Amino acid sequence: MLLSPAEEARLVARLRAAGCVFAEDEARLLAGAAATAAELEALAGRREAGAPLEHLVGAVEFCGLRVAVGPGVFVPRQRTAALVARAAAEARAVAGRTGRRPVAVDLCCGCGAVGLALATAVGLAELHAADVDPAALPYARRNLDPVGGRVHGGDLYDALPARLRGRVDVLVVNAPYVPTAALALLPPEARLHEPRTALDGGPDGLDVHRKVLAGAPDWLSPDGGLLVEIGAAQGPGLAAAAADAGLSVRADTDPDDGTTVVTATRTRATAV
């Protein structure tokens, strides 16, 4: 709905008082998501109470794409664009080595943002996505249907069609990697409004990653690579888990925020 300058100023003041850093932008987004003054008042009240803006407006911009999200669903972080970029590079490398379009899997897909961005950046033969959270699956299907992605519900590899075993060229995984003890330090928007299963990575943050690494050799193609996002301090722990699975790793770390993308393969050895 359209707001008068005075109405917009009042909304901006409310949001700023609630601690919203980008209050002007948020006011415009909330107004655009509301059809009536009553709807806008309800949205503004929920935002003041701490509900994530993305849940209220039903979408987040990620890698230049509009990605549908909703209440109770993990909101893709902008830093995960680095994981998409590395996965796209791996997909292109596979295509160059094999002369065919790669098969990709977005495991722990949540709303499917990583798979959507990957499929938009690179031509894929197949895209599959899987998540254990039933609340996320409708959003994943909404986001991935337009690019031909197929979404499966279940726990990690158990969710995937058996015919993919040994055929996955790009296995991209944005699994939870926050150590359990650090969950209390997360912003309230995440801690109170996103599923714990999308945040809690266990004592050192790598519980899910160890399971993913252990199963990866059965699912990766001979030229395939597994790509995961972790914190920089978790690199040695992940490298040890990869070695246990017979995989070699390469790590790329963002110098600004410490986000690390690790690529694990069976054939191209590079140390962390």
One Martini backbone bead per residue (centre of mass of N, CA, C, O) as a GRO file, in nm:
protein
  272
    1MET     BB    1   0.101   0.033   0.014
    2LEU     BB    2   0.047   0.366   0.028
    3LEU     BB    3   0.233   0.636   0.165
    4SER     BB    4   0.263   0.898   0.330
    5PRO     BB    5   0.509   1.085   0.451
    6ALA     BB    6   0.399   1.076   0.742
    7GLU     BB    7   0.354   0.769   0.763
    8GLU     BB    8   0.642   0.686   0.701
    9ALA     BB    9   0.778   0.839   0.933
   10ARG     BB   10   0.635   0.685   1.161
   11LEU     BB   11   0.734   0.402   1.084
   12VAL     BB   12   1.035   0.458   1.100
   13ALA     BB   13   1.036   0.539   1.398
   14ARG     BB   14   0.941   0.268   1.508
   15LEU     BB   15   1.169   0.092   1.392
   16ARG     BB   16   1.405   0.243   1.518
   17ALA     BB   17   1.313   0.201   1.815
   18ALA     BB   18   1.339  -0.126   1.767
   19GLY     BB   19   1.638  -0.149   1.603
   20CYS     BB   20   1.626  -0.074   1.302
   21VAL     BB   21   1.870   0.012   1.086
   22PHE     BB   22   1.677  -0.012   0.808
   23ALA     BB   23   1.399   0.149   0.831
   24GLU     BB   24   1.331   0.260   0.550
   25ASP     BB   25   1.337  -0.007   0.397
   26GLU     BB   26   1.135  -0.159   0.577
   27ALA     BB   27   0.893   0.024   0.534
   28ARG     BB   28   0.863  -0.033   0.231
   29LEU     BB   29   0.829  -0.342   0.251
   30LEU     BB   30   0.583  -0.349   0.436
   31ALA     BB   31   0.398  -0.179   0.256
   32GLY     BB   32   0.420  -0.377   0.007
   33ALA     BB   33   0.286  -0.628   0.183
   34ALA     BB   34   0.036  -0.441   0.218
   35ALA     BB   35  -0.318  -0.376   0.161
   36THR     BB   36  -0.362  -0.251   0.450
   37ALA     BB   37  -0.355  -0.083   0.743
   38ALA     BB   38  -0.397  -0.335   0.920
   39GLU     BB   39  -0.167  -0.503   0.802
   40LEU     BB   40   0.059  -0.305   0.864
   41GLU     BB   41   0.023  -0.301   1.168
   42ALA     BB   42   0.082  -0.601   1.208
   43LEU     BB   43   0.364  -0.607   1.086
   44ALA     BB   44   0.492  -0.389   1.264
   45GLY     BB   45   0.443  -0.532   1.533
   46ARG     BB   46   0.612  -0.787   1.467
   47ARG     BB   47   0.875  -0.635   1.416
   48GLU     BB   48   0.899  -0.504   1.696
   49ALA     BB   49   0.901  -0.807   1.830
   50GLY     BB   50   1.129  -0.963   1.612
   51ALA     BB   51   1.049  -1.039   1.347
   52PRO     BB   52   1.145  -1.126   1.054
   53LEU     BB   53   1.127  -0.960   0.767
   54GLU     BB   54   1.119  -1.202   0.568
   55HIS     BB   55   0.868  -1.335   0.694
   56LEU     BB   56   0.672  -1.092   0.643
   57VAL     BB   57   0.731  -1.060   0.315
   58GLY     BB   58   0.824  -1.359   0.185
   59ALA     BB   59   1.133  -1.260   0.132
   60VAL     BB   60   1.466  -1.285  -0.025
   61GLU     BB   61   1.772  -1.161  -0.118
   62PHE     BB   62   1.972  -1.384  -0.339
   63CYS     BB   63   2.190  -1.350  -0.573
   64GLY     BB   64   1.962  -1.158  -0.717
   65LEU     BB   65   1.721  -1.317  -0.583
   66ARG     BB   66   1.392  -1.421  -0.527
   67VAL     BB   67   1.316  -1.570  -0.209
   68ALA     BB   68   1.113  -1.782  -0.057
   69VAL     BB   69   0.967  -1.726   0.267
   70GLY     BB   70   0.889  -1.816   0.620
   71PRO     BB   71   0.770  -1.912   0.893
   72GLY     BB   72   1.017  -2.123   1.040
   73VAL     BB   73   1.244  -2.037   0.834
   74PHE     BB   74   1.536  -2.026   0.701
   75VAL     BB   75   1.752  -1.756   0.637
   76PRO     BB   76   1.946  -1.658   0.409
   77ARG     BB   77   2.277  -1.577   0.386
   78GLN     BB   78   2.492  -1.366   0.227
   79ARG     BB   79   2.760  -1.534   0.271
   80THR     BB   80   2.655  -1.785   0.089
   81ALA     BB   81   2.754  -1.684  -0.188
   82ALA     BB   82   3.031  -1.828  -0.171
   83LEU     BB   83   2.920  -2.114  -0.206
   84VAL     BB   84   2.798  -2.071  -0.483
   85ALA     BB   85   3.055  -1.988  -0.633
   86ARG     BB   86   3.208  -2.255  -0.584
   87ALA     BB   87   2.996  -2.444  -0.705
   88ALA     BB   88   3.002  -2.321  -0.989
   89ALA     BB   89   3.301  -2.379  -1.042
   90GLU     BB   90   3.276  -2.685  -1.010
   91ALA     BB   91   3.069  -2.729  -1.235
   92ARG     BB   92   3.247  -2.620  -1.465
   93ALA     BB   93   3.479  -2.819  -1.424
   94VAL     BB   94   3.320  -3.073  -1.480
   95ALA     BB   95   3.231  -2.995  -1.764
   96GLY     BB   96   3.522  -2.971  -1.875
   97ARG     BB   97   3.611  -3.273  -1.814
   98THR     BB   98   3.334  -3.429  -1.940
   99GLY     BB   99   3.121  -3.276  -2.143
  100ARG     BB  100   2.893  -3.225  -1.921
  101ARG     BB  101   2.627  -3.184  -1.736
  102PRO     BB  102   2.564  -3.150  -1.414
  103VAL     BB  103   2.498  -3.302  -1.105
  104ALA     BB  104   2.289  -3.173  -0.838
  105VAL     BB  105   2.303  -3.115  -0.473
  106ASP     BB  106   2.087  -2.980  -0.210
  107LEU     BB  107   2.179  -3.007   0.108
  108CYS     BB  108   2.013  -2.865   0.338
  109CYS     BB  109   1.812  -2.650   0.176
  110GLY     BB  110   1.556  -2.550   0.276
  111CYS     BB  111   1.438  -2.307   0.053
  112GLY     BB  112   1.661  -2.335  -0.201
  113ALA     BB  113   1.872  -2.104  -0.261
  114VAL     BB  114   2.130  -2.248  -0.358
  115GLY     BB  115   2.007  -2.408  -0.592
  116LEU     BB  116   1.894  -2.167  -0.745
  117ALA     BB  117   2.163  -2.015  -0.789
  118LEU     BB  118   2.310  -2.244  -0.933
  119ALA     BB  119   2.103  -2.288  -1.169
  120THR     BB  120   2.136  -1.990  -1.272
  121ALA     BB  121   2.457  -2.003  -1.325
  122VAL     BB  122   2.422  -2.316  -1.420
  123GLY     BB  123   2.411  -2.580  -1.624
  124LEU     BB  124   2.195  -2.853  -1.556
  125ALA     BB  125   2.085  -3.175  -1.561
  126GLU     BB  126   2.043  -3.184  -1.238
  127LEU     BB  127   1.820  -3.104  -0.951
  128HIS     BB  128   1.858  -3.160  -0.603
  129ALA     BB  129   1.663  -3.151  -0.292
  130ALA     BB  130   1.711  -3.154   0.079
  131ASP     BB  131   1.505  -3.201   0.385
  132VAL     BB  132   1.389  -3.246   0.725
  133ASP     BB  133   1.205  -2.991   0.708
  134PRO     BB  134   0.870  -2.954   0.644
  135ALA     BB  135   0.849  -2.635   0.635
  136ALA     BB  136   1.058  -2.596   0.387
  137LEU     BB  137   0.952  -2.753   0.133
  138PRO     BB  138   0.745  -2.556  -0.002
  139TYR     BB  139   0.965  -2.341  -0.061
  140ALA     BB  140   1.152  -2.512  -0.230
  141ARG     BB  141   0.947  -2.572  -0.452
  142ARG     BB  142   0.885  -2.281  -0.531
  143ASN     BB  143   1.190  -2.215  -0.608
  144LEU     BB  144   1.262  -2.488  -0.798
  145ASP     BB  145   1.053  -2.539  -1.019
  146PRO     BB  146   1.149  -2.319  -1.239
  147VAL     BB  147   1.444  -2.503  -1.257
  148GLY     BB  148   1.376  -2.824  -1.217
  149GLY     BB  149   1.362  -2.899  -0.930
  150ARG     BB  150   1.396  -3.162  -0.683
  151VAL     BB  151   1.213  -3.241  -0.386
  152HIS     BB  152   1.319  -3.382  -0.065
  153GLY     BB  153   1.223  -3.569   0.219
  154GLY     BB  154   1.479  -3.592   0.473
  155ASP     BB  155   1.774  -3.751   0.594
  156LEU     BB  156   1.972  -3.668   0.390
  157TYR     BB  157   2.040  -3.940   0.194
  158ASP     BB  158   1.756  -4.071   0.248
  159ALA     BB  159   1.607  -3.864   0.043
  160LEU     BB  160   1.740  -3.988  -0.197
  161PRO     BB  161   1.768  -4.121  -0.486
  162ALA     BB  162   1.932  -4.410  -0.569
  163ARG     BB  163   2.023  -4.319  -0.867
  164LEU     BB  164   2.247  -4.105  -0.747
  165ARG     BB  165   2.447  -4.303  -0.690
  166GLY     BB  166   2.757  -4.196  -0.817
  167ARG     BB  167   2.632  -3.899  -0.975
  168VAL     BB  168   2.745  -3.660  -0.804
  169ASP     BB  169   2.910  -3.360  -0.884
  170VAL     BB  170   2.737  -3.153  -0.689
  171LEU     BB  171   2.772  -3.115  -0.332
  172VAL     BB  172   2.569  -2.896  -0.153
  173VAL     BB  173   2.622  -2.771   0.198
  174ASN     BB  174   2.409  -2.593   0.443
  175ALA     BB  175   2.489  -2.661   0.735
  176PRO     BB  176   2.495  -2.661   1.057
  177TYR     BB  177   2.770  -2.459   1.260
  178VAL     BB  178   2.670  -2.401   1.543
  179PRO     BB  179   2.751  -2.417   1.845
  180THR     BB  180   2.558  -2.483   2.106
  181ALA     BB  181   2.685  -2.264   2.306
  182ALA     BB  182   2.629  -2.022   2.076
  183LEU     BB  183   2.320  -1.977   2.046
  184ALA     BB  184   2.282  -1.744   2.264
  185LEU     BB  185   2.442  -1.531   2.061
  186LEU     BB  186   2.225  -1.499   1.884
  187PRO     BB  187   2.001  -1.345   1.732
  188PRO     BB  188   1.667  -1.335   1.793
  189GLU     BB  189   1.569  -1.392   1.506
  190ALA     BB  190   1.704  -1.673   1.507
  191ARG     BB  191   1.655  -1.804   1.794
  192LEU     BB  192   1.317  -1.756   1.779
  193HIS     BB  193   1.245  -1.807   1.436
  194GLU     BB  194   1.432  -2.051   1.391
  195PRO     BB  195   1.533  -2.355   1.343
  196ARG     BB  196   1.744  -2.544   1.527
  197THR     BB  197   1.830  -2.746   1.296
  198ALA     BB  198   1.962  -2.486   1.128
  199LEU     BB  199   2.194  -2.418   1.371
  200ASP     BB  200   2.272  -2.684   1.523
  201GLY     BB  201   2.609  -2.848   1.531
  202GLY     BB  202   2.698  -2.895   1.806
  203PRO     BB  203   2.972  -2.877   2.000
  204ASP     BB  204   3.155  -2.791   1.713
  205GLY     BB  205   2.948  -2.776   1.448
  206LEU     BB  206   3.003  -3.092   1.294
  207ASP     BB  207   2.792  -3.320   1.297
  208VAL     BB  208   2.669  -3.312   1.007
  209HIS     BB  209   2.933  -3.313   0.844
  210ARG     BB  210   3.024  -3.598   0.918
  211LYS     BB  211   2.789  -3.740   0.780
  212VAL     BB  212   2.833  -3.627   0.499
  213LEU     BB  213   3.126  -3.726   0.457
  214ALA     BB  214   3.080  -4.032   0.504
  215GLY     BB  215   2.865  -4.050   0.247
  216ALA     BB  216   2.989  -3.920  -0.013
  217PRO     BB  217   3.140  -4.152  -0.175
  218ASP     BB  218   2.861  -4.291  -0.262
  219TRP     BB  219   2.756  -4.018  -0.436
  220LEU     BB  220   2.991  -3.945  -0.586
  221SER     BB  221   3.150  -3.884  -0.848
  222PRO     BB  222   3.461  -3.912  -0.975
  223ASP     BB  223   3.438  -3.574  -1.031
  224GLY     BB  224   3.336  -3.492  -0.762
  225GLY     BB  225   3.199  -3.241  -0.521
  226LEU     BB  226   3.216  -3.110  -0.192
  227LEU     BB  227   3.027  -2.835  -0.038
  228VAL     BB  228   3.102  -2.620   0.245
  229GLU     BB  229   3.001  -2.431   0.535
  230ILE     BB  230   3.217  -2.253   0.765
  231GLY     BB  231   3.427  -2.184   1.006
  232ALA     BB  232   3.755  -2.122   1.031
  233ALA     BB  233   3.807  -2.293   1.305
  234GLN     BB  234   3.681  -2.571   1.160
  235GLY     BB  235   3.885  -2.684   0.954
  236PRO     BB  236   4.043  -2.915   1.102
  237GLY     BB  237   3.794  -3.088   1.174
  238LEU     BB  238   3.702  -3.132   0.881
  239ALA     BB  239   3.965  -3.255   0.767
  240ALA     BB  240   3.954  -3.508   0.946
  241ALA     BB  241   3.680  -3.612   0.843
  242ALA     BB  242   3.767  -3.634   0.547
  243ALA     BB  243   3.997  -3.838   0.587
  244ASP     BB  244   3.813  -4.064   0.700
  245ALA     BB  245   3.655  -4.059   0.402
  246GLY     BB  246   3.877  -4.015   0.166
  247LEU     BB  247   3.926  -3.696   0.160
  248SER     BB  248   4.001  -3.397   0.007
  249VAL     BB  249   4.097  -3.048   0.080
  250ARG     BB  250   3.965  -2.713   0.027
  251ALA     BB  251   4.017  -2.371   0.139
  252ASP     BB  252   3.798  -2.073   0.159
  253THR     BB  253   3.855  -1.749   0.307
  254ASP     BB  254   3.707  -1.481   0.445
  255PRO     BB  255   3.865  -1.197   0.573
  256ASP     BB  256   3.612  -1.054   0.710
  257ASP     BB  257   3.416  -1.317   0.840
  258GLY     BB  258   3.542  -1.629   0.817
  259THR     BB  259   3.416  -1.765   0.597
  260THR     BB  260   3.412  -2.113   0.490
  261VAL     BB  261   3.499  -2.296   0.195
  262VAL     BB  262   3.470  -2.644   0.135
  263THR     BB  263   3.645  -2.877  -0.076
  264ALA     BB  264   3.562  -3.217  -0.153
  265THR     BB  265   3.769  -3.492  -0.269
  266ARG     BB  266   3.923  -3.782  -0.435
  267THR     BB  267   4.145  -3.641  -0.669
  268ARG     BB  268   4.211  -3.332  -0.545
  269ALA     BB  269   4.474  -3.253  -0.364
  270THR     BB  270   4.424  -3.029  -0.076
  271ALA     BB  271   4.516  -2.840   0.179
  272VAL     BB  272   4.417  -2.649   0.461
   0.00000   0.00000   0.00000
